[in-house]
mmCIF file of N, CA and C in Angstrom:
data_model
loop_
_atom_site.group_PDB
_atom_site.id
_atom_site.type_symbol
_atom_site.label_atom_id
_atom_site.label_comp_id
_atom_site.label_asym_id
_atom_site.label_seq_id
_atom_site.Cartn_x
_atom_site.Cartn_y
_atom_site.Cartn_z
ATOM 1 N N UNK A 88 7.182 25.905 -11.293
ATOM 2 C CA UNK A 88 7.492 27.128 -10.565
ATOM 3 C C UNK A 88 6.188 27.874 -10.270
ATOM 4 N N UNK A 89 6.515 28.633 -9.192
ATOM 5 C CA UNK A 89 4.592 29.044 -8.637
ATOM 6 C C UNK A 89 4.683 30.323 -9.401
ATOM 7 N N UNK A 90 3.877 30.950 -9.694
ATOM 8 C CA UNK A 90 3.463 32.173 -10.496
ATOM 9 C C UNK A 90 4.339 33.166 -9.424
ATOM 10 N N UNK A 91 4.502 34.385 -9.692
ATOM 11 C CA UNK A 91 5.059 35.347 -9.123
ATOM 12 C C UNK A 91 3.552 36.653 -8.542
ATOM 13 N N UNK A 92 4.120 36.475 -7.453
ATOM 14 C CA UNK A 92 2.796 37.499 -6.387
ATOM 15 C C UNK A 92 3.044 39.025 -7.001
ATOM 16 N N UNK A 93 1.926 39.863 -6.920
ATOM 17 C CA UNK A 93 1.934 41.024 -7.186
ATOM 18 C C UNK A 93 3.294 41.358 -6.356
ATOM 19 N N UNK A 94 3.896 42.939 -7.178
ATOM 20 C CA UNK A 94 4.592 43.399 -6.566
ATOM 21 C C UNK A 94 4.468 44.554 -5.155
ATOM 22 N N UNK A 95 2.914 44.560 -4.772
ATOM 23 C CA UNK A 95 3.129 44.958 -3.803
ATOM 24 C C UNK A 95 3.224 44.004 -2.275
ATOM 25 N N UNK A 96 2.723 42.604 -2.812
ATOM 26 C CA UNK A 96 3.217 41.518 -2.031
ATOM 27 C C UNK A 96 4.502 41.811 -1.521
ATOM 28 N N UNK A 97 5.140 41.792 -2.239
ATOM 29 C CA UNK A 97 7.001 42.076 -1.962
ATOM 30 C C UNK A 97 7.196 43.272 -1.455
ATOM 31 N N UNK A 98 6.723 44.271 -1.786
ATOM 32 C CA UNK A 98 6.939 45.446 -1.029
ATOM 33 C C UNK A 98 7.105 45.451 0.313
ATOM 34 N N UNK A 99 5.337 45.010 0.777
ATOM 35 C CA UNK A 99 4.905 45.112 2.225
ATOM 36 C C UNK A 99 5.715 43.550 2.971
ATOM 37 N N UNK A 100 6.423 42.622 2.206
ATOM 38 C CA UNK A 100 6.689 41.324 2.983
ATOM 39 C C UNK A 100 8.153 41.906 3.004
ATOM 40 N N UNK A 101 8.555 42.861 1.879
ATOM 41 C CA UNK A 101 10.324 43.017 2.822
ATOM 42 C C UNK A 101 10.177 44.110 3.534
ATOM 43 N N UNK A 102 9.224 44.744 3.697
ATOM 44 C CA UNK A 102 9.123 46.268 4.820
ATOM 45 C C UNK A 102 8.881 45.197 6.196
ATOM 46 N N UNK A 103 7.935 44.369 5.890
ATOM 47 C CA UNK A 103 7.507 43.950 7.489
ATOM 48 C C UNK A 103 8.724 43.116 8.306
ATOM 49 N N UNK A 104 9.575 42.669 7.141
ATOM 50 C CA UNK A 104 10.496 41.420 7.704
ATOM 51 C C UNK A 104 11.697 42.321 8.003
ATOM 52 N N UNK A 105 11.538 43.476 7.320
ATOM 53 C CA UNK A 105 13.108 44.436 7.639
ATOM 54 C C UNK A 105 12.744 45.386 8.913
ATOM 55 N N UNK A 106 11.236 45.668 9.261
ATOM 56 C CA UNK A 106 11.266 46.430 10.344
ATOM 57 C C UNK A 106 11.172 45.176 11.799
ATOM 58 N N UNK A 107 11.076 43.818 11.338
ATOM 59 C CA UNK A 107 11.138 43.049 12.496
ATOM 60 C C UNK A 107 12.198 42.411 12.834
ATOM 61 N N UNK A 108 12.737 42.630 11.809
ATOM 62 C CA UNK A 108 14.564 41.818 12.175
ATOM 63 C C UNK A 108 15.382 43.300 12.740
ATOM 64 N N UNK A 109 14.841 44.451 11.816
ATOM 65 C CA UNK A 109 15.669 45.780 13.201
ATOM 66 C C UNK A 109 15.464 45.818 14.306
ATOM 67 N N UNK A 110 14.168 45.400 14.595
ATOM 68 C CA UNK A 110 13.532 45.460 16.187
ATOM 69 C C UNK A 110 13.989 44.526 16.992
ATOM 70 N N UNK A 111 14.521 43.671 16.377
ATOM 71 C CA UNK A 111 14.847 42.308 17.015
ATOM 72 C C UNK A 111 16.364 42.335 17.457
ATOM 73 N N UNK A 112 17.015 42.825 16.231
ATOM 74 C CA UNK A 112 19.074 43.432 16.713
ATOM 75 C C UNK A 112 18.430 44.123 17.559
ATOM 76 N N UNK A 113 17.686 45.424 17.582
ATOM 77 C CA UNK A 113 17.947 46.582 18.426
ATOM 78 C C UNK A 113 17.223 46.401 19.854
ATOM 79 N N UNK A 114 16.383 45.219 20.297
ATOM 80 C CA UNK A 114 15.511 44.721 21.226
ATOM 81 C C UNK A 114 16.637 44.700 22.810
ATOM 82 N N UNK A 115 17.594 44.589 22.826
ATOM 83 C CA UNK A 115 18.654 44.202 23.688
ATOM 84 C C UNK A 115 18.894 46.261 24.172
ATOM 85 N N UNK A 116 18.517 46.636 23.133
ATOM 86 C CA UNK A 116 18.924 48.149 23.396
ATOM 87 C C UNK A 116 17.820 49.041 24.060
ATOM 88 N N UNK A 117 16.696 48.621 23.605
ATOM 89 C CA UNK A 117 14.906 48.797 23.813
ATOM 90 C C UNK A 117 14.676 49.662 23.082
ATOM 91 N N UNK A 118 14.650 49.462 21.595
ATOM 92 C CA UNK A 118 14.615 50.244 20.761
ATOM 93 C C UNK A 118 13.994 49.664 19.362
ATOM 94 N N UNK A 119 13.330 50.700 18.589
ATOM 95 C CA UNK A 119 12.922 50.017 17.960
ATOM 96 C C UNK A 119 13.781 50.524 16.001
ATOM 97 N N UNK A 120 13.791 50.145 15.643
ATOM 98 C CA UNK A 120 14.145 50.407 13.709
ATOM 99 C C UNK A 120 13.812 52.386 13.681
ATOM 100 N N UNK A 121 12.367 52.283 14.190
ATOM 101 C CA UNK A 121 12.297 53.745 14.145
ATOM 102 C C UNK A 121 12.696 54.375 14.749
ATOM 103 N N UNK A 122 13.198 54.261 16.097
ATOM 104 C CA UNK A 122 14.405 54.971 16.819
ATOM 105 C C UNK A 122 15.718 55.312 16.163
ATOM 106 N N UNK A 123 16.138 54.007 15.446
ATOM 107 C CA UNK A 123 17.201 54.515 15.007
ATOM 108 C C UNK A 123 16.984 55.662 13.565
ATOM 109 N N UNK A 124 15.902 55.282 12.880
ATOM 110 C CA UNK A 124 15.454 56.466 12.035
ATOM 111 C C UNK A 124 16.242 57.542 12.346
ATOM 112 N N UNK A 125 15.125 57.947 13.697
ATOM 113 C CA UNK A 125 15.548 59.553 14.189
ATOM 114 C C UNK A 125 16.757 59.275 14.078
ATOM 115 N N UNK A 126 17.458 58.992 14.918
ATOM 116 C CA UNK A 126 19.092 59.013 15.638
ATOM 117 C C UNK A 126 19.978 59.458 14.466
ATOM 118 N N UNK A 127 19.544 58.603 13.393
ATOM 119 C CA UNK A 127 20.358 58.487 11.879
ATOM 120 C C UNK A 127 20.294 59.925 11.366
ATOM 121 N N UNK A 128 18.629 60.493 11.553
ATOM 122 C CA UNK A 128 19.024 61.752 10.869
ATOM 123 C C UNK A 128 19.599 62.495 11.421
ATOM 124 N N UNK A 129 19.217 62.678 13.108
ATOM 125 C CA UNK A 129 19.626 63.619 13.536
ATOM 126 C C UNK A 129 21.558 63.713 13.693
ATOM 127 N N UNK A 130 21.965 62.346 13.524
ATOM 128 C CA UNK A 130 23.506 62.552 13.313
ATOM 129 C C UNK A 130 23.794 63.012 12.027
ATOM 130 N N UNK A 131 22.845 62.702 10.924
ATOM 131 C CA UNK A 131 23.585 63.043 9.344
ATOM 132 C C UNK A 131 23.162 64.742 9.113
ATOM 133 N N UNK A 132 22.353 64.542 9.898
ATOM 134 C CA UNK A 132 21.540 66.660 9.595
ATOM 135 C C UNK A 132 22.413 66.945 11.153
ATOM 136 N N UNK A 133 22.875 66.759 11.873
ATOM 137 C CA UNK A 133 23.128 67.856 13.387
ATOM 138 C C UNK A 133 22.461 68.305 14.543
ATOM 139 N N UNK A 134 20.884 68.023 13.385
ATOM 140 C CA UNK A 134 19.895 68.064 14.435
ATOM 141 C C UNK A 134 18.462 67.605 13.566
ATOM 142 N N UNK A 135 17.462 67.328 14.573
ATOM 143 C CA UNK A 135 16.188 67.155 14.221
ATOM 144 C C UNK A 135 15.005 68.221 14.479
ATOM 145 N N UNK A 136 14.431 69.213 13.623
ATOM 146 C CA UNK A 136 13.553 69.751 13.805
ATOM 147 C C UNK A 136 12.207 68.967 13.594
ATOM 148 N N UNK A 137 11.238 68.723 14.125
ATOM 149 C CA UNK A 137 10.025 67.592 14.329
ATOM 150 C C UNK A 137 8.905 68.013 13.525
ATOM 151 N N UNK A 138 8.769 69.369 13.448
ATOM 152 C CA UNK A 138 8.025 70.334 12.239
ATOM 153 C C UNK A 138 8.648 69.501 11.050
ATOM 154 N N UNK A 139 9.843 70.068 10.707
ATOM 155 C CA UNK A 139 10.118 69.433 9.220
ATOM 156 C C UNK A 139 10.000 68.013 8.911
ATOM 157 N N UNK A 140 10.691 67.464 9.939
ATOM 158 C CA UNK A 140 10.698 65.962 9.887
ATOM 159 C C UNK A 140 9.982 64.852 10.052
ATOM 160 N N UNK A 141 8.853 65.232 10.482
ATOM 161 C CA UNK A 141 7.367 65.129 10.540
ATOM 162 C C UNK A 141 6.589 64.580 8.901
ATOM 163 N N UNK A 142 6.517 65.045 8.150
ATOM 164 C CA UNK A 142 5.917 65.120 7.018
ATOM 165 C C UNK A 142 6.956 63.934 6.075
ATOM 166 N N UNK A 143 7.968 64.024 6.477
ATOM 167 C CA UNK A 143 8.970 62.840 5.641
ATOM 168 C C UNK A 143 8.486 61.384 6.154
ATOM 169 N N UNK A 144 8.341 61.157 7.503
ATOM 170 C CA UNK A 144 8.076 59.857 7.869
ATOM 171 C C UNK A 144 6.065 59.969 8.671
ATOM 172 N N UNK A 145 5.382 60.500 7.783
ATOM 173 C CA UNK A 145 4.143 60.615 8.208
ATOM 174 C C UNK A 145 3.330 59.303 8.065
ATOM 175 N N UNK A 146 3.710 58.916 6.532
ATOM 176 C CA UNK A 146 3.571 57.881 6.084
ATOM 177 C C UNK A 146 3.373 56.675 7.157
ATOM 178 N N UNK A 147 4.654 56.434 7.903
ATOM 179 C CA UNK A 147 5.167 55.318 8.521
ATOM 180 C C UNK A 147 4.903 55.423 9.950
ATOM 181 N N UNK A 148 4.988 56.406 10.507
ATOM 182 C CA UNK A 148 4.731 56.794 11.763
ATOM 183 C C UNK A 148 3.552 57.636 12.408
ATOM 184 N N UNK A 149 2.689 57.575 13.273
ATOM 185 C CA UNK A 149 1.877 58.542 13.498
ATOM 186 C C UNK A 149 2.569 60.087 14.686
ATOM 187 N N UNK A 150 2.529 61.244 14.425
ATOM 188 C CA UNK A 150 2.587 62.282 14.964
ATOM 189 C C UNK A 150 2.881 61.859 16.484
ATOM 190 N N UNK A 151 1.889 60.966 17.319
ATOM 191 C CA UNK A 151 2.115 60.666 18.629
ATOM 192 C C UNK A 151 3.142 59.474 19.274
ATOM 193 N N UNK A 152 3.158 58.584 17.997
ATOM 194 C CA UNK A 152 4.603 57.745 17.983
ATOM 195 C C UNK A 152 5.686 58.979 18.146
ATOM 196 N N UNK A 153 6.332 59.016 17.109
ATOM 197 C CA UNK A 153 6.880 60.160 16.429
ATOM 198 C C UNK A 153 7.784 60.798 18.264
ATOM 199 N N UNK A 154 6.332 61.879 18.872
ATOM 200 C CA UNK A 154 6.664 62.020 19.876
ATOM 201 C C UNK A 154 6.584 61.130 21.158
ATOM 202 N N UNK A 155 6.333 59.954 21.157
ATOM 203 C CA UNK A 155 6.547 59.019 21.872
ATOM 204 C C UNK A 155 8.252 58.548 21.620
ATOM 205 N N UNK A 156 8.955 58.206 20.733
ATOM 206 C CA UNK A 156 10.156 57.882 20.204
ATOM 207 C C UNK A 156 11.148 59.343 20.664
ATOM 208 N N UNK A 157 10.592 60.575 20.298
ATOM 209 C CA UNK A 157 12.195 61.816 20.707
ATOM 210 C C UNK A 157 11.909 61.637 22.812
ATOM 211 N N UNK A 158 10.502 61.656 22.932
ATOM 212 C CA UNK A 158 10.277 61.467 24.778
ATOM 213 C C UNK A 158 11.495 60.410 24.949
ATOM 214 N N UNK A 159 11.202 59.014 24.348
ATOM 215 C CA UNK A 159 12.045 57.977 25.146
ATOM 216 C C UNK A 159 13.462 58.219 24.757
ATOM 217 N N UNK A 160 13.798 58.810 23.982
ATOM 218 C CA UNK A 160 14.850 59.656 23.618
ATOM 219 C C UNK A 160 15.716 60.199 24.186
ATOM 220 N N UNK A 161 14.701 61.009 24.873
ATOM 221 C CA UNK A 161 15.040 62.262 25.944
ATOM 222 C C UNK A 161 15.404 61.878 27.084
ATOM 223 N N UNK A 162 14.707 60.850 27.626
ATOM 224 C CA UNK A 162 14.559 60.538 28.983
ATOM 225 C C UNK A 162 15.839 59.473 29.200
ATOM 226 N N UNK A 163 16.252 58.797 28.226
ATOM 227 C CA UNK A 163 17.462 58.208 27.802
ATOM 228 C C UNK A 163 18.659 59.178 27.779
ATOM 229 N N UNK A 164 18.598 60.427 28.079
ATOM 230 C CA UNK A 164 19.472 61.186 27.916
ATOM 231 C C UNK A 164 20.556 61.189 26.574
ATOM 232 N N UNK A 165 19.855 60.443 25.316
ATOM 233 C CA UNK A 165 20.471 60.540 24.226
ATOM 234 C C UNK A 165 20.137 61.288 23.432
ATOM 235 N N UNK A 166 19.241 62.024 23.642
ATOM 236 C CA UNK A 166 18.512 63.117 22.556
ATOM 237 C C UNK A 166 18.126 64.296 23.909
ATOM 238 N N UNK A 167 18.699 65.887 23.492
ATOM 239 C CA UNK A 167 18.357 66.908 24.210
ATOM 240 C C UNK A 167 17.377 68.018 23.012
ATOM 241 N N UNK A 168 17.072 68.749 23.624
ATOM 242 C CA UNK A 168 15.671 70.069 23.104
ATOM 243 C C UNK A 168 16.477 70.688 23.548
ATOM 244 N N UNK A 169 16.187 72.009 22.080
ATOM 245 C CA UNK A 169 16.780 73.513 22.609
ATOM 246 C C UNK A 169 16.044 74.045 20.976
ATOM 247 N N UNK A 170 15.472 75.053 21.638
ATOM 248 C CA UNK A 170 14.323 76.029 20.532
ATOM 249 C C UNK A 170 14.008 74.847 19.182
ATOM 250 N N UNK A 171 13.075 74.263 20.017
ATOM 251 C CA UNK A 171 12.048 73.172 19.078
ATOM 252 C C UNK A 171 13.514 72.193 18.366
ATOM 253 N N UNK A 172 14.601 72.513 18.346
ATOM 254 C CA UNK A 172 15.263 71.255 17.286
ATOM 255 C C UNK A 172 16.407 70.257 18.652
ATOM 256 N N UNK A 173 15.940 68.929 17.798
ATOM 257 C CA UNK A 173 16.607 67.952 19.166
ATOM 258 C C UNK A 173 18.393 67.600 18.372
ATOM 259 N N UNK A 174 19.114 67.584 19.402
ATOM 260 C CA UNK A 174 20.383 67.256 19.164
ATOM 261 C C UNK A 174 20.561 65.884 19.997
ATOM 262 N N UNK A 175 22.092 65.505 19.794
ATOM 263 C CA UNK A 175 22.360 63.941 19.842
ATOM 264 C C UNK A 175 23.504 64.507 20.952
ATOM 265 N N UNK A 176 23.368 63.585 22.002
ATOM 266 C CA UNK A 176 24.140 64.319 23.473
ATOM 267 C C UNK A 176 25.379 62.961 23.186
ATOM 268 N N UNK A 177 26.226 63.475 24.731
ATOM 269 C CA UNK A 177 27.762 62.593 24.039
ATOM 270 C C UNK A 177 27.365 60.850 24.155
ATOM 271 N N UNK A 178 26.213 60.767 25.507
ATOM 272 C CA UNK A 178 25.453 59.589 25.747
ATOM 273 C C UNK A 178 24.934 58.854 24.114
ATOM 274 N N UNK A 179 23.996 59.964 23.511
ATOM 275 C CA UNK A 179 22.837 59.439 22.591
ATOM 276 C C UNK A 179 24.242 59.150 21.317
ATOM 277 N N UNK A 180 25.392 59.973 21.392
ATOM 278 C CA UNK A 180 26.324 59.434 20.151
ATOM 279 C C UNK A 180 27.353 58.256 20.391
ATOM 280 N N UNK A 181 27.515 57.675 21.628
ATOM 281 C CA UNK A 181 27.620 56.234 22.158
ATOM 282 C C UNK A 181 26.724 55.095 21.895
ATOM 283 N N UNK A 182 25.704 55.274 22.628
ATOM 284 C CA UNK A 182 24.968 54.474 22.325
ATOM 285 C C UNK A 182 24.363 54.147 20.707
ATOM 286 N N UNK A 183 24.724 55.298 20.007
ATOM 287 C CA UNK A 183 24.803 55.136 18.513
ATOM 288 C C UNK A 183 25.661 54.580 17.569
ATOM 289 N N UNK A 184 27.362 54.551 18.199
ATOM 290 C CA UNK A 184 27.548 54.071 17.917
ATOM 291 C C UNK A 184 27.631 52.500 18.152
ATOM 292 N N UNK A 185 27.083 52.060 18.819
ATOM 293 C CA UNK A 185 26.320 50.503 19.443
ATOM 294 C C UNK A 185 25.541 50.334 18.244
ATOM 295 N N UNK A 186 24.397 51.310 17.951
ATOM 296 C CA UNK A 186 23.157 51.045 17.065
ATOM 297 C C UNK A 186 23.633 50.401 15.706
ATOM 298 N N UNK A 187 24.397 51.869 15.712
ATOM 299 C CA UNK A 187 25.271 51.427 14.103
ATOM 300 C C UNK A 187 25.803 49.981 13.758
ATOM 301 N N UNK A 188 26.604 49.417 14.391
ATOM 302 C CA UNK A 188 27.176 48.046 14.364
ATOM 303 C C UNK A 188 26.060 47.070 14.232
ATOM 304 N N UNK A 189 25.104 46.729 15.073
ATOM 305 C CA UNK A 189 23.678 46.219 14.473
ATOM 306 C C UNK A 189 22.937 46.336 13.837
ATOM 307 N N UNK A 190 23.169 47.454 13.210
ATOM 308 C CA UNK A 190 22.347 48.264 11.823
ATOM 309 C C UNK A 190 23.257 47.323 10.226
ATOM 310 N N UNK A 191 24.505 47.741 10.662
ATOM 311 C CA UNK A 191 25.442 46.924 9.424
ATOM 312 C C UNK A 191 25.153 45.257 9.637
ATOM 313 N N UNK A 192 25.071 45.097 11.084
ATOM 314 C CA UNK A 192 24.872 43.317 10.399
ATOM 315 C C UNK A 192 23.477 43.108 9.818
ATOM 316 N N UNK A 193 22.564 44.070 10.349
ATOM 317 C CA UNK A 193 21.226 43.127 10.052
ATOM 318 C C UNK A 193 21.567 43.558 8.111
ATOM 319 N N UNK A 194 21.734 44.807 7.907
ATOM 320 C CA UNK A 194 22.160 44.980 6.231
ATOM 321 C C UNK A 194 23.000 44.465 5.752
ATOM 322 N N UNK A 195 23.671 43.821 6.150
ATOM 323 C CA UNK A 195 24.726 42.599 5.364
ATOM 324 C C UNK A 195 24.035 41.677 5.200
ATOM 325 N N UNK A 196 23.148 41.232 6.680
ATOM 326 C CA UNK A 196 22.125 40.116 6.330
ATOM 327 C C UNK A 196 21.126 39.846 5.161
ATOM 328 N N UNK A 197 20.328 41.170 5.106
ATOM 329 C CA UNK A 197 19.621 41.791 4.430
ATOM 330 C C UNK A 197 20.470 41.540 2.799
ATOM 331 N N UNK A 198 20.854 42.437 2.443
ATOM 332 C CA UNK A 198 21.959 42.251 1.344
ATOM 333 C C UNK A 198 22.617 41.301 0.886
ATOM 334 N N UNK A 199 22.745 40.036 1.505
ATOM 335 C CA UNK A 199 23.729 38.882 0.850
ATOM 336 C C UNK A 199 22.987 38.070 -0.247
ATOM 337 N N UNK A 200 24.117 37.966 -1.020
ATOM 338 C CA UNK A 200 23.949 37.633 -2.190
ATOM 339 C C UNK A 200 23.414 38.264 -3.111
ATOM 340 N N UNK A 201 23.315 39.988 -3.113
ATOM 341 C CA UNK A 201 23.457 40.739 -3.943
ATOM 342 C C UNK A 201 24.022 41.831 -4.029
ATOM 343 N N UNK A 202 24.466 42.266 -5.247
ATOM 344 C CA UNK A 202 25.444 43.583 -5.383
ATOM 345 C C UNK A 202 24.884 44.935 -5.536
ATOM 346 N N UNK A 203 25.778 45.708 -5.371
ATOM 347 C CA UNK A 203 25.547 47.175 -5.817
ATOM 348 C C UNK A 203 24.800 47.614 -6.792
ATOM 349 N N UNK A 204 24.591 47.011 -7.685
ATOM 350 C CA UNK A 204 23.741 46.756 -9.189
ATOM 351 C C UNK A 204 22.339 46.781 -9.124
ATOM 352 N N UNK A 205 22.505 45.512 -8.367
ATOM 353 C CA UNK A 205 21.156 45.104 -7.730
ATOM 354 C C UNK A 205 20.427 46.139 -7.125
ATOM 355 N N UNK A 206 20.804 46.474 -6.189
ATOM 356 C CA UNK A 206 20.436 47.595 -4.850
ATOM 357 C C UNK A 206 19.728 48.493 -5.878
ATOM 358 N N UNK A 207 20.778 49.400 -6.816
ATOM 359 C CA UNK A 207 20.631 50.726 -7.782
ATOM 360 C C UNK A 207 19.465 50.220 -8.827
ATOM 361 N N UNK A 208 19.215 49.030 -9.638
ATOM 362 C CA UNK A 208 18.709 49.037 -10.002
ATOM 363 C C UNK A 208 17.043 48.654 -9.435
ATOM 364 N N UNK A 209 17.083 48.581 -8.229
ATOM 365 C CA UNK A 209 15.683 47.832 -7.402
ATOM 366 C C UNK A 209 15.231 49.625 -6.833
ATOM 367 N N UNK A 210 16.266 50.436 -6.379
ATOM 368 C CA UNK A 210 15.650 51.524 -5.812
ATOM 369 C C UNK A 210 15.185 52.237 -7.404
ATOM 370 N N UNK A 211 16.004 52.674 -8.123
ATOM 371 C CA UNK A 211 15.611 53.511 -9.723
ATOM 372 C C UNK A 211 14.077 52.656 -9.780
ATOM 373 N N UNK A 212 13.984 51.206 -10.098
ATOM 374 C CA UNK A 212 12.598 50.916 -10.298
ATOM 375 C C UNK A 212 11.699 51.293 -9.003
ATOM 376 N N UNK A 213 11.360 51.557 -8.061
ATOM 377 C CA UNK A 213 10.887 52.125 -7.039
ATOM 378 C C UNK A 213 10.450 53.516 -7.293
ATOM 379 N N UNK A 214 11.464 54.260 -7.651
ATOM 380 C CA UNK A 214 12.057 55.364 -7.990
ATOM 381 C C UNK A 214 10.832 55.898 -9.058
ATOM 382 N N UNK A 215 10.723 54.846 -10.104
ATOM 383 C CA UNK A 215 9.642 55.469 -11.125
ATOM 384 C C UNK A 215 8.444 55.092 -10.955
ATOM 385 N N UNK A 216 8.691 54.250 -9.906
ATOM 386 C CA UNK A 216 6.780 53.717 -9.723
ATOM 387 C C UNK A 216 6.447 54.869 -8.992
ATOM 388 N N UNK A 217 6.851 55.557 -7.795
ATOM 389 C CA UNK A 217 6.463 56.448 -6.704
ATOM 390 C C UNK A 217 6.341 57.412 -8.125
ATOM 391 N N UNK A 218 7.299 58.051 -8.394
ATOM 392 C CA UNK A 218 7.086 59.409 -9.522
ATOM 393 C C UNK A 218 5.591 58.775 -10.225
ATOM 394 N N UNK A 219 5.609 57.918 -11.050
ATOM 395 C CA UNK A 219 4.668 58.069 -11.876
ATOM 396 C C UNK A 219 3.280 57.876 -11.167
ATOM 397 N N UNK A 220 3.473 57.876 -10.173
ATOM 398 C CA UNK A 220 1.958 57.427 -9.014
ATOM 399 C C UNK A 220 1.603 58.543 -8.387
ATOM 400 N N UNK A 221 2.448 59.543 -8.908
ATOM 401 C CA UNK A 221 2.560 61.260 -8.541
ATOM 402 C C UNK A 221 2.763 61.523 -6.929
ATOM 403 N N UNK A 222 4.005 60.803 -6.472
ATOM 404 C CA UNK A 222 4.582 60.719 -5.363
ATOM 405 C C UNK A 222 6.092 61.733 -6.097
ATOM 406 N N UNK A 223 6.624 61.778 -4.762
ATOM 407 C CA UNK A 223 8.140 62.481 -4.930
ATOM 408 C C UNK A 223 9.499 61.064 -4.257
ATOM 409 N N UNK A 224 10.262 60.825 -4.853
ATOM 410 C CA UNK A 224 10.884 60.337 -4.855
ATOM 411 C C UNK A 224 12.449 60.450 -4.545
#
């Protein structure tokens, strides 16, 4: 059996393979994993303020992506502006629910052959590496 790779091997090889298999369901839509990001919050929050929401995915995204993604958004007529916070129009909550359905297969994909257990116990260990690395979690 081959030795086991650091664990940030695994980190960055299921981030890269999970943001290229989203891009790949959502490619038919012209969209990318981080599109649906936004979309996701802005349906679970009501809306997206870009000030706040900014600093959560800074990490992953740069500021001019960021606003490159609410533009193509906009211009898609699925995302509208009104005093700095973007809402989800009746268009952008259609076409979401499209997103959604390709979101569940690629995570079933993603997910098979493990349980709920699994999941809880892989994020909690995550969970204490970020805390103890004096991240927030």
């Amino acid at each position: 059996m081959a030795p086991m790779k650091p664990i940030g091997w695994y980190l960055k090889e299921a981030d890269s393979l999970i943001t290229s298999t989203f891009d790949a369901s959502f490619e038919s839509l012209g969209i990318t994993r981080f599109h649906w990001q936004v979309l996701k919050n802005i349906k679970d929050d009501g809306q997206l303020n870009k000030k706040d929401y900014y600093p959560k995915v800074s990490r992953f995204i740069t500021a001019t992506e960021l606003d490159d993604i609410l533009s193509s958004l906009i211009s898609r007529e699925w995302v509208m502006i009104a005093q700095d916070n973007y809402f989800m129009t009746d268009m952008g909550k259609h076409a979401f629910a499209k997103m959604e359905t390709l979101q569940q297969e690629v995570k079933e994909k993603m997910m098979s052959g493990s349980n709920p257990e699994d999941y809880n116990t892989t994020v909690k260990f995550l969970s204490l590496i970020i805390n103890n690395l004096g991240g927030k979690a």
